[in-house]
Coordinates of C-alpha atoms in Angstrom, one line a residue:
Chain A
X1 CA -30.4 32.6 -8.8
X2 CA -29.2 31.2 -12.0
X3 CA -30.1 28.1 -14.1
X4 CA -27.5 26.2 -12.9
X5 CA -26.0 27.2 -9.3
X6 CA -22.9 25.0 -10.1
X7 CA -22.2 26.0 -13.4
X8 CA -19.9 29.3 -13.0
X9 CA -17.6 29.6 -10.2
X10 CA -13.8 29.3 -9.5
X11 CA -12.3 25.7 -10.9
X12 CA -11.2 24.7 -7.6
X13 CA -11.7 21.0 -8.8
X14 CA -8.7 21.9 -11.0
X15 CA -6.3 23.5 -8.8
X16 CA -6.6 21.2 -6.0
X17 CA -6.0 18.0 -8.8
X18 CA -3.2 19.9 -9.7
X19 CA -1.8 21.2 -6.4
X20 CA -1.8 17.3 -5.4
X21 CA -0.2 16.4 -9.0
X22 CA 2.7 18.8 -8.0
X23 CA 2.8 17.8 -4.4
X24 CA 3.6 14.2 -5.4
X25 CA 5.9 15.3 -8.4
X26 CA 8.3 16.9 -5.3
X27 CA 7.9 13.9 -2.5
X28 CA 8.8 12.0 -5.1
X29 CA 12.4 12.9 -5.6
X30 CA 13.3 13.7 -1.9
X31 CA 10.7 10.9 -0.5
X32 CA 13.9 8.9 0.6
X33 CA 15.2 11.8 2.7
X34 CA 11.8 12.1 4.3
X35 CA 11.9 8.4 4.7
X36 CA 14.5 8.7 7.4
X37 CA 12.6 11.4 9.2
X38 CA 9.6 9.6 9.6
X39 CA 11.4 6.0 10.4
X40 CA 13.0 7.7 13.2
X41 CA 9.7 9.7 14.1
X42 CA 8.2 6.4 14.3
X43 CA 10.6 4.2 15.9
X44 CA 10.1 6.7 18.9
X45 CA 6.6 6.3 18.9
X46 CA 6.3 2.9 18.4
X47 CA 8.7 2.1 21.2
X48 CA 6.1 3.6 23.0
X49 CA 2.9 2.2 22.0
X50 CA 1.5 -0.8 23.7
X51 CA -1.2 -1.1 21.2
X52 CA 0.9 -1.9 18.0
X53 CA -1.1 0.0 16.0
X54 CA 2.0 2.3 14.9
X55 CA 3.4 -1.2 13.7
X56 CA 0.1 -0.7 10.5
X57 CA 2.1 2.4 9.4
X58 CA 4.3 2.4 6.5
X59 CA 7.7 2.1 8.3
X60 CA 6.1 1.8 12.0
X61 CA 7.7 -1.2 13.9
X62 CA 10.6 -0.8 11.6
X63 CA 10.1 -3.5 9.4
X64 CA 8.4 -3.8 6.2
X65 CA 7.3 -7.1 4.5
X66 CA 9.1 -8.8 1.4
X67 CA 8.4 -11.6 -0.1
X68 CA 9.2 -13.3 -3.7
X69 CA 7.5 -16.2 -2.6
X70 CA 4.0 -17.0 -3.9
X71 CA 3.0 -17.9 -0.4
X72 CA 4.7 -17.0 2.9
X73 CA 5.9 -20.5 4.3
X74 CA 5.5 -22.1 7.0
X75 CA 7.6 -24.8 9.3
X76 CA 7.1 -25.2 12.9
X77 CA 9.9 -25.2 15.6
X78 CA 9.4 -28.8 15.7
X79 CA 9.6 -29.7 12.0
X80 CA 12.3 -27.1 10.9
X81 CA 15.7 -28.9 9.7
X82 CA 18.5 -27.3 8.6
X83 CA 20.9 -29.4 6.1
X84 CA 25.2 -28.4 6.5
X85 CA 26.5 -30.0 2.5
X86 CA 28.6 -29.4 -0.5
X87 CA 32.3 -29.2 0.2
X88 CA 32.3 -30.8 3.8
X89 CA 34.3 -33.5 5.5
X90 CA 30.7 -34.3 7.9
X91 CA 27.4 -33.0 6.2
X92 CA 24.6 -33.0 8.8
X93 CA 21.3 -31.7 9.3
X94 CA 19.7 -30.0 12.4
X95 CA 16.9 -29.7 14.1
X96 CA 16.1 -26.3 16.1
X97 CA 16.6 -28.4 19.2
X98 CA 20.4 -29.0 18.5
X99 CA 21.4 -25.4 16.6
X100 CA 20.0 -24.1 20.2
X101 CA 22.2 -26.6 22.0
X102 CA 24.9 -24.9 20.6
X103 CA 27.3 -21.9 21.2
X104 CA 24.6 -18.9 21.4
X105 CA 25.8 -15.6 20.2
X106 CA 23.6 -12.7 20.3
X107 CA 24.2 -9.2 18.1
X108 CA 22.6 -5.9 18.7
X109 CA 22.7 -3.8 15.2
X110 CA 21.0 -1.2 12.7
X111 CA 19.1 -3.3 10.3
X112 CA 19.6 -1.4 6.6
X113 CA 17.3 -1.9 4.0
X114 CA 18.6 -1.7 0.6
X115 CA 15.1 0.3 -0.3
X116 CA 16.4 2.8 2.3
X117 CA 14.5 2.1 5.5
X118 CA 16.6 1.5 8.8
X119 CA 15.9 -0.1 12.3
X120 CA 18.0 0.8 15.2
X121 CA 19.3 -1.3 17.5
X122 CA 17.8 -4.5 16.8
X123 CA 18.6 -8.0 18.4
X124 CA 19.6 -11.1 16.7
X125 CA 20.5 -14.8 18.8
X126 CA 21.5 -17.2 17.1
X127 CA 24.7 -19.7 16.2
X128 CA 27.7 -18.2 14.0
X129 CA 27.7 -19.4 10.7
X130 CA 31.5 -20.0 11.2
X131 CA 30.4 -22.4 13.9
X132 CA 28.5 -24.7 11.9
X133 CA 30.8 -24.6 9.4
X134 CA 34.1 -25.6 11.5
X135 CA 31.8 -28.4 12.6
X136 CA 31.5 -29.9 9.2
X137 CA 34.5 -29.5 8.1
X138 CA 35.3 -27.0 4.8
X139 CA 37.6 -28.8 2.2
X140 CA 40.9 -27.1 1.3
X141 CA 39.3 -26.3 -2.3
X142 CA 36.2 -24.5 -0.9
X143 CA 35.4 -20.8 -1.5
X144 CA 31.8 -19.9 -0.9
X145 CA 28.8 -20.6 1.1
X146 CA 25.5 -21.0 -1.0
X147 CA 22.1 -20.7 1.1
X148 CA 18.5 -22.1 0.2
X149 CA 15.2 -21.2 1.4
X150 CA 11.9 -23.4 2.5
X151 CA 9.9 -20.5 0.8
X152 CA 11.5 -22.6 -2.3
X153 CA 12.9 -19.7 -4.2
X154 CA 15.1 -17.3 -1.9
X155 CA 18.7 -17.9 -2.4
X156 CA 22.0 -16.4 -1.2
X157 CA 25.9 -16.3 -1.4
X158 CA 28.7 -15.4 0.9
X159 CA 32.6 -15.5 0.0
X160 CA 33.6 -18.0 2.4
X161 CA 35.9 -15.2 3.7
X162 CA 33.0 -13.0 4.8
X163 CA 30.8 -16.1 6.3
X164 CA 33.7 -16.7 8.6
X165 CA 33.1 -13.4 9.8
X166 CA 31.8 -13.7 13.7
X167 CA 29.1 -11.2 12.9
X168 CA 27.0 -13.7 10.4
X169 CA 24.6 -15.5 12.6
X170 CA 22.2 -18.4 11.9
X171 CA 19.3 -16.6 13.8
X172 CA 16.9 -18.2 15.7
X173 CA 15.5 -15.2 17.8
X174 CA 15.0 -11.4 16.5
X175 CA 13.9 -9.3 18.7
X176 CA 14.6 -11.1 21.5
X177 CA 11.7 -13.3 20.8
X178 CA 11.9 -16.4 18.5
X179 CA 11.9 -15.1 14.9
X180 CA 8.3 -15.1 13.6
X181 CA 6.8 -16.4 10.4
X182 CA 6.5 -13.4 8.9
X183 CA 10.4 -12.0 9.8
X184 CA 11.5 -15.4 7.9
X185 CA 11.1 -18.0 11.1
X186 CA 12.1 -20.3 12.6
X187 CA 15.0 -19.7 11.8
X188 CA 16.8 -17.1 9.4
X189 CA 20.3 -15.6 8.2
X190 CA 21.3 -12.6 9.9
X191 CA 24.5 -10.8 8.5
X192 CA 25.1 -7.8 10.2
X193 CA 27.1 -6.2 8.0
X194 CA 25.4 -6.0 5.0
X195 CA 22.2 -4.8 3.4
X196 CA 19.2 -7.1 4.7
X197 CA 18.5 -9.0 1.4
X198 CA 21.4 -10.7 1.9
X199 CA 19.7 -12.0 5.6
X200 CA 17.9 -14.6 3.9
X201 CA 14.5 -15.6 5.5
X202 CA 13.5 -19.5 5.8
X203 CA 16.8 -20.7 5.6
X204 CA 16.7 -24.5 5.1
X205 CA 20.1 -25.0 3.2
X206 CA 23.7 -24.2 3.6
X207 CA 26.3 -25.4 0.8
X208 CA 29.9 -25.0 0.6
X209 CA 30.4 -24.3 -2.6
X210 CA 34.0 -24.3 -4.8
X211 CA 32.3 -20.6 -6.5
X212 CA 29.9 -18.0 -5.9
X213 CA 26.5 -19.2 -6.9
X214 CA 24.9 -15.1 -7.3
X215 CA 20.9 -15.4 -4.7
X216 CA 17.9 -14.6 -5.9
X217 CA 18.9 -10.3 -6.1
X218 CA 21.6 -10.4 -7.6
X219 CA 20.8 -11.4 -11.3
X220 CA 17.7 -8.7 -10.3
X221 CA 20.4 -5.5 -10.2
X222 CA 21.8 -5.5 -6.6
X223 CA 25.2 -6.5 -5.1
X224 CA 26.7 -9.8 -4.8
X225 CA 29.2 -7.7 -1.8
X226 CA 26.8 -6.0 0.5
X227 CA 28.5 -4.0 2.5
X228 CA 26.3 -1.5 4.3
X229 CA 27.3 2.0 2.4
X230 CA 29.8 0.5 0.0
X231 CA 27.9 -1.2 -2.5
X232 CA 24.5 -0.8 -4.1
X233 CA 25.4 3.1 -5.1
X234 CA 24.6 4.1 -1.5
X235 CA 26.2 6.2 1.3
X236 CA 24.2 4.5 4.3
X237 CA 26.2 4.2 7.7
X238 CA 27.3 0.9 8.6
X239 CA 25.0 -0.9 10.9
X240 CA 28.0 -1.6 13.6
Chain B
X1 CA -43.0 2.9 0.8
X2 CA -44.8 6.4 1.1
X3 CA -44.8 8.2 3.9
X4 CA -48.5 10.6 4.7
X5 CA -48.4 13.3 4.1
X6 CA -44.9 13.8 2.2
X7 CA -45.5 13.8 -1.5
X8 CA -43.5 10.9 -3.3
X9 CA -42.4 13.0 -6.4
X10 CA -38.6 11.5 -7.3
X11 CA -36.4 13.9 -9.6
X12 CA -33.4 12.3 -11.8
X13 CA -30.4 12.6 -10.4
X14 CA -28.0 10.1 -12.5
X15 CA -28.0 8.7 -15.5
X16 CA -27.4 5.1 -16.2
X17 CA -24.1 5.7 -17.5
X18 CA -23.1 7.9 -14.7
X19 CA -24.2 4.5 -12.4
X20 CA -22.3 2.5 -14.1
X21 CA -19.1 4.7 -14.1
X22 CA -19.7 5.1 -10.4
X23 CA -19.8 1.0 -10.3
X24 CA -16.9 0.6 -12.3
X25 CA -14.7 3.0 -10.4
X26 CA -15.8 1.7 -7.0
X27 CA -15.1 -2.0 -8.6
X28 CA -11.4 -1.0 -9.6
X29 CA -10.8 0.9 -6.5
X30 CA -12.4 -2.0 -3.9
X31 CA -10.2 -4.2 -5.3
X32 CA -6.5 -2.3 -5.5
X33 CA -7.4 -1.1 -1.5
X34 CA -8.2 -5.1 -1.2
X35 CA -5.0 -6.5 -2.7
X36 CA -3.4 -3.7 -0.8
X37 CA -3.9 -4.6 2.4
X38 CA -3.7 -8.7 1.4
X39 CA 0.2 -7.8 0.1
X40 CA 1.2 -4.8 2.4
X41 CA 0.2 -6.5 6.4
X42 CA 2.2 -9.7 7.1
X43 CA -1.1 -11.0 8.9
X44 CA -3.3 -11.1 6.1
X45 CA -0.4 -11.9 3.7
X46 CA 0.1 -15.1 5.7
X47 CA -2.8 -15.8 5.2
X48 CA -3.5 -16.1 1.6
X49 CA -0.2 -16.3 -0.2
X50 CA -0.4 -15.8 -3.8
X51 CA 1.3 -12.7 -3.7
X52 CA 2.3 -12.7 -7.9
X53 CA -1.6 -13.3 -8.4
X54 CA -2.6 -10.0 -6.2
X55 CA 0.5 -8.0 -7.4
X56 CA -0.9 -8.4 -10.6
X57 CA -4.4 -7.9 -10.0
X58 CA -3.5 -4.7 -7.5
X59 CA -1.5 -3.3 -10.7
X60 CA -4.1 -3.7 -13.1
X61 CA -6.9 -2.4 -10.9
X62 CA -4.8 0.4 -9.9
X63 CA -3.9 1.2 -14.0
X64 CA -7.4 0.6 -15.2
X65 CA -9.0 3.0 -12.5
X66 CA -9.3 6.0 -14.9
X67 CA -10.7 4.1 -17.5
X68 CA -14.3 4.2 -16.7
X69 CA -14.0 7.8 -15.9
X70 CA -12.5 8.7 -19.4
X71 CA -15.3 6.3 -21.0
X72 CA -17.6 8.3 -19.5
X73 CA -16.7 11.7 -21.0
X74 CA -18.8 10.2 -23.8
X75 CA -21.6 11.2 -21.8
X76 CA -22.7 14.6 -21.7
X77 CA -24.7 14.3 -18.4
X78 CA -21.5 12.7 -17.0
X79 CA -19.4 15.9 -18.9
X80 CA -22.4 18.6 -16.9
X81 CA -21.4 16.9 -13.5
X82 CA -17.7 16.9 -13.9
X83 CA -18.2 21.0 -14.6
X84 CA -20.4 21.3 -11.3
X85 CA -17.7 19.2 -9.1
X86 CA -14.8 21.4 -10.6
X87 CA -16.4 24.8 -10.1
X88 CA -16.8 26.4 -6.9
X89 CA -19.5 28.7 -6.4
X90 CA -20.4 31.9 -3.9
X91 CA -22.4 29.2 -2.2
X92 CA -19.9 26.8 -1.3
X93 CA -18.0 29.4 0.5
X94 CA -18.2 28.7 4.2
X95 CA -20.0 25.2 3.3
X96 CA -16.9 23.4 5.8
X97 CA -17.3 25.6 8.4
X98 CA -21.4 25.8 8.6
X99 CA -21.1 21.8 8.6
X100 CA -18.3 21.7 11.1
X101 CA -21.0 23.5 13.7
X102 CA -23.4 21.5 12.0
X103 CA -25.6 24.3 10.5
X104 CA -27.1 23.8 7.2
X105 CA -25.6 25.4 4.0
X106 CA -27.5 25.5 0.8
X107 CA -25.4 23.9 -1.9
X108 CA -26.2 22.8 -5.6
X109 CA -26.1 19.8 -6.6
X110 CA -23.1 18.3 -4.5
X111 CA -21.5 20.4 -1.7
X112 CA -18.7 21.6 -1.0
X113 CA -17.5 18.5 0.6
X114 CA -18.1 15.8 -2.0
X115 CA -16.4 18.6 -4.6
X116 CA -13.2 18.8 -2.2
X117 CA -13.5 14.7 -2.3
X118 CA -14.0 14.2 -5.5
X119 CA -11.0 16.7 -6.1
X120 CA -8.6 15.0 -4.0
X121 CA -9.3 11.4 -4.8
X122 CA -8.9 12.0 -8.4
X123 CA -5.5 14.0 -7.6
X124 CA -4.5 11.4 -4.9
X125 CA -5.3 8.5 -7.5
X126 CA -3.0 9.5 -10.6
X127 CA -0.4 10.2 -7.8
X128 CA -0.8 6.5 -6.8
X129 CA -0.8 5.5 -10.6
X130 CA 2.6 7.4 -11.3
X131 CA 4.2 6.2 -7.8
X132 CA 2.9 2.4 -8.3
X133 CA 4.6 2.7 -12.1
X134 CA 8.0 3.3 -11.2
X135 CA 7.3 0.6 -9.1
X136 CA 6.4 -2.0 -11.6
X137 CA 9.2 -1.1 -13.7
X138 CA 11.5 -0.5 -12.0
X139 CA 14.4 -0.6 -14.6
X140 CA 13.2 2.5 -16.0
X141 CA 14.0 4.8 -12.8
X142 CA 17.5 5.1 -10.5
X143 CA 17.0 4.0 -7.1
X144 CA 16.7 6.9 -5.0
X145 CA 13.3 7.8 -7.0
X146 CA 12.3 4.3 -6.6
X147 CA 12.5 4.8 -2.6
X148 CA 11.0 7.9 -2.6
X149 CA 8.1 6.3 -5.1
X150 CA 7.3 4.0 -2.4
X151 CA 7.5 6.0 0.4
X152 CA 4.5 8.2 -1.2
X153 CA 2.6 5.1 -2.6
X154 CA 2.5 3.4 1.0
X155 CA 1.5 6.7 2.9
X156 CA -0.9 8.1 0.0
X157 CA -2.7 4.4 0.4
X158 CA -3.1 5.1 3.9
X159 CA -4.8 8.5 2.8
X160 CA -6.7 7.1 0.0
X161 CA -8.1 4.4 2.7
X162 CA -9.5 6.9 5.1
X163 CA -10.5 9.3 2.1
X164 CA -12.6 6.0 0.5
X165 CA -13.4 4.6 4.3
X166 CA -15.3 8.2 5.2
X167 CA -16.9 7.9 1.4
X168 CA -18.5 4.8 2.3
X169 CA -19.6 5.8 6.0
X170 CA -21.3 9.0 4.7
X171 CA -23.1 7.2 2.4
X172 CA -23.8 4.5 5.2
X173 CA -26.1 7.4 7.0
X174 CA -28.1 7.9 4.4
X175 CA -30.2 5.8 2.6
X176 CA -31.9 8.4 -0.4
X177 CA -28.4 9.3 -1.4
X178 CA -27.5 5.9 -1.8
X179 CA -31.0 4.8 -3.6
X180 CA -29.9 7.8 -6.0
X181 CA -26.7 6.1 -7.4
X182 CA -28.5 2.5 -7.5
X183 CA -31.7 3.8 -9.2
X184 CA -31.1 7.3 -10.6
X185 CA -33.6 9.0 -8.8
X186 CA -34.4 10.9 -5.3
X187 CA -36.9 12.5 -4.0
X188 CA -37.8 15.9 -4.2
X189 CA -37.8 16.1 -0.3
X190 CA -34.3 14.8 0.0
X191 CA -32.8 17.3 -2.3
X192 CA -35.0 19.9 -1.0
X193 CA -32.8 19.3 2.4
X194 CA -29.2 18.5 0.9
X195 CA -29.1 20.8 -2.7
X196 CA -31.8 23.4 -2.5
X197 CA -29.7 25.0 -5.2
X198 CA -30.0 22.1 -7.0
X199 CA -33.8 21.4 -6.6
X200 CA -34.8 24.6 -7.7
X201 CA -33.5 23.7 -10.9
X202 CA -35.5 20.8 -11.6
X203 CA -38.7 21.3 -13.3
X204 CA -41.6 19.6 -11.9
X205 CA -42.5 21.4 -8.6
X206 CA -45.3 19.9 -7.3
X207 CA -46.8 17.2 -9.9
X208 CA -45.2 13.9 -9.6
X209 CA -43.5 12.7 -12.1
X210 CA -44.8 9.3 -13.4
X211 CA -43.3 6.6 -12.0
X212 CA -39.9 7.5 -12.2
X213 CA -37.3 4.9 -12.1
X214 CA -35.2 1.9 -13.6
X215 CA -38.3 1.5 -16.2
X216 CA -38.5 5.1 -17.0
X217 CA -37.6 5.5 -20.9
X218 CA -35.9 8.3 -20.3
X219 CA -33.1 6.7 -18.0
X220 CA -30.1 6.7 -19.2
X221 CA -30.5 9.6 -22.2
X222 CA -27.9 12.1 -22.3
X223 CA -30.4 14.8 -23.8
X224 CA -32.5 14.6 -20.5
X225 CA -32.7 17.9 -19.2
X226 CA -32.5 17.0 -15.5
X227 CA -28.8 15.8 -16.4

């Protein structure tokens, strides 16, 4: 027996530090590509779990959570209003109530994450923004549609040419189930067509606007024109 | 409290400044895995908002995390233990399996378990540090690397968790182990049982040592032999 019964031996400390270093060094780089596998691994599973606990997994449930707010806020159903200004011959303001009470239109998608994640097949419900804005009337020198956000600092912009488009919704349910807190309830954007930064959470504002005022993103590096796989430098299919 | 009949004799087993790098590191690590969770599940991030405040905290715990180790390389003691925990010895061989079929298997002064951990922690932790980088500047990287950045961070945490999660249970079970890293010293008994290897190296044998412990004079010195 030696002095010290630890002191000679193999430096497997070493090689395993190392082994791990290099291990990361490679998921790195094709961590997006494994991304997809393991979304659609997990969407499978999870459609199939009744305890939820796949949803705790990085990409489980689909969904992961942003937020640039300090806080995540909060409005219940009854309190929520949603103000229609700017360029319009009637501004008005809802309550849930009354954007339920009107023409319901419900989507079934691919949500695309700019980051890279994807859900299949996900339900939105809610009134077309082209609705609400026939209602109020768009002036003839109009030419975009600015939203604002009770979380007090999300903001986006459409062209008014692409909110006109019957496939952005003011969503009320996700899911088939009223949109949650979390997912940017009570009620949210939803535009299909587009990466999901654009589907501002908390909406609380929507003003016609004579220019494009860029959101909250798009100062930060990303695309003022979303498309799903034609803007942001990426080759994603589109979510139709 | 002693026991009849077992003799009370405690042997040094950490330094003061290996205690307090072991504090430090369990400080910095508590506290990313806290933040973690507060920032990454919607439930708890609903709960207490402030999410620039625990970014910020989560990066700087997460940054700082080698810094106690590194600070510690000042101490020689600390220096001897690193050596043991990197270096794998005939007698670790077959230490998983034995302890799988839960059979005893005479290690030195940590087994072959808390080496692999200490190993993969340190390995898993610099991974985190480089992923959660290219996430705080994100400027500095294109956006594919960014992606796959985040997609190792978020299942590495998951990792790290369990890895720090089955840390904290072990020492849960048992008590001696645990009065070792608050006070420095075990008993002879204890690491008769869990490093024979170890034991045999400590001089002593059968006299107690005089009241070993937080008042001993020789806590804390670098030159002490049992180091």
């Amino acid at each position: 027996m030696t002095e010290n019964a630890d002191g000679e031996g193999r430096p497997v400390g070493r090689r395993v530090i190392l082994g791990i270093l290099g291990l990361g060094a490679v998921a790195v780089p094709v961590g997006a590509r494994l991304q997809n596998v393991t979304d659609g691994l997990l969407a499978t599973v999870s459609s199939k779990d009744p305890t939820g606990l796949t949803g705790l997994l990085p990409g489980g449930g689909g969904f992961r959570f942003y937020s640039v707010a300090e806080s995540i806020p909060h409005r219940s159903p009854a309190d929520y209003r949603l103000t229609v200004n700017g360029l319009v011959d009637r501004p008005a303001t809802y309550t849930l109530e009354q954007l339920k009470g009107m023409p319901r239109t419900r989507l079934v998608r691919d949500v695309q994450c700019v980051t890279g994640w994807r859900v299949p097949q996900t339900p939105f419900a809610g009134v077309q923004l082209s609705h609400l804005l026939e209602t109020a009337g768009v002036k003839a020198e109009a030419k975009a549609v600015h939203f604002t956000c009770f979380d007090g600092v999300y903001t986006e912009s459409l062209t008014l040419e692409q909110a006109r488009r019957p496939d952005m919704l003011v969503a009320y349910e996700m899911q088939d189930k009223p949109v949650t807190t979390p997912h940017g309830g009570p009620v949210r954007l939803y535009a299909a067509p587009m990466y999901f930064y654009k589907s501002a959470k908390w909406l609380s504002g929507i003003t016609v606007t004579d220019r494009v005022i860029p959101g909250y993103w798009e100062p930060r590096g990303y695309d003022i024109d979303a498309w799903v796989g034609k803007s942001n430098g990426r080759v994603d299919d589109s979510t139709g | 409290m002693t026991r009849p009949g077992e003799p009370s004799e405690l042997i040094r087993r950490f330094t003061t400044a290996e205690r307090w790098i072991h504090r430090a590191t369990a400080a910095l690590m508590g506290t990313a895995l806290v933040t973690a969770a507060f920032l990454y599940l919607p439930a708890l991030a609903e709960l207490i908002g402030r999410r620039s405040l625990l970014v910020t905290v989560h990066e700087w715990a997460g940054i700082t995390m080698p810094v106690p180790l590194l600070a510690g390389l000042a101490s020689r003691a600390f220096r001897s233990d690193l050596v043991r925990l990197n270096r794998f010895g005939p007698h670790d061989r077959g230490w998983v399996r034995a302890t799988l079929r839960r059979r005893r298997h005479p290690s030195g002064k940590f087994n072959a378990g808390q080496k692999l951990y200490a190993a993969v922690i340190s390995g898993a932790a610099l991974v985190m540090i480089g992923t959660g980088l290219i996430m705080w500047f994100p400027r500095l990287t294109p956006l594919f690397l960014r992606t796959g950045a985040t997609f190792v961070h978020d299942w590495l945490a998951l990792l790290v968790g369990a890895l720090v999660g089955g840390h904290i249970w072990m020492a849960s079970r048992d008590p001696e182990a645990r009065a070792g890293l608050r006070t420095g010293v075990v008993p002879r008994s204890w690491a008769k049982r869990n490093h024979p290897l170890w034991e045999r190296e400590q001089p002593g044998g059968h006299q107690a040592m005089a009241a070993a412990g937080p008042g001993d004079p020789s806590a804390g010195s670098d030159a002490s032999p049992l180091g």
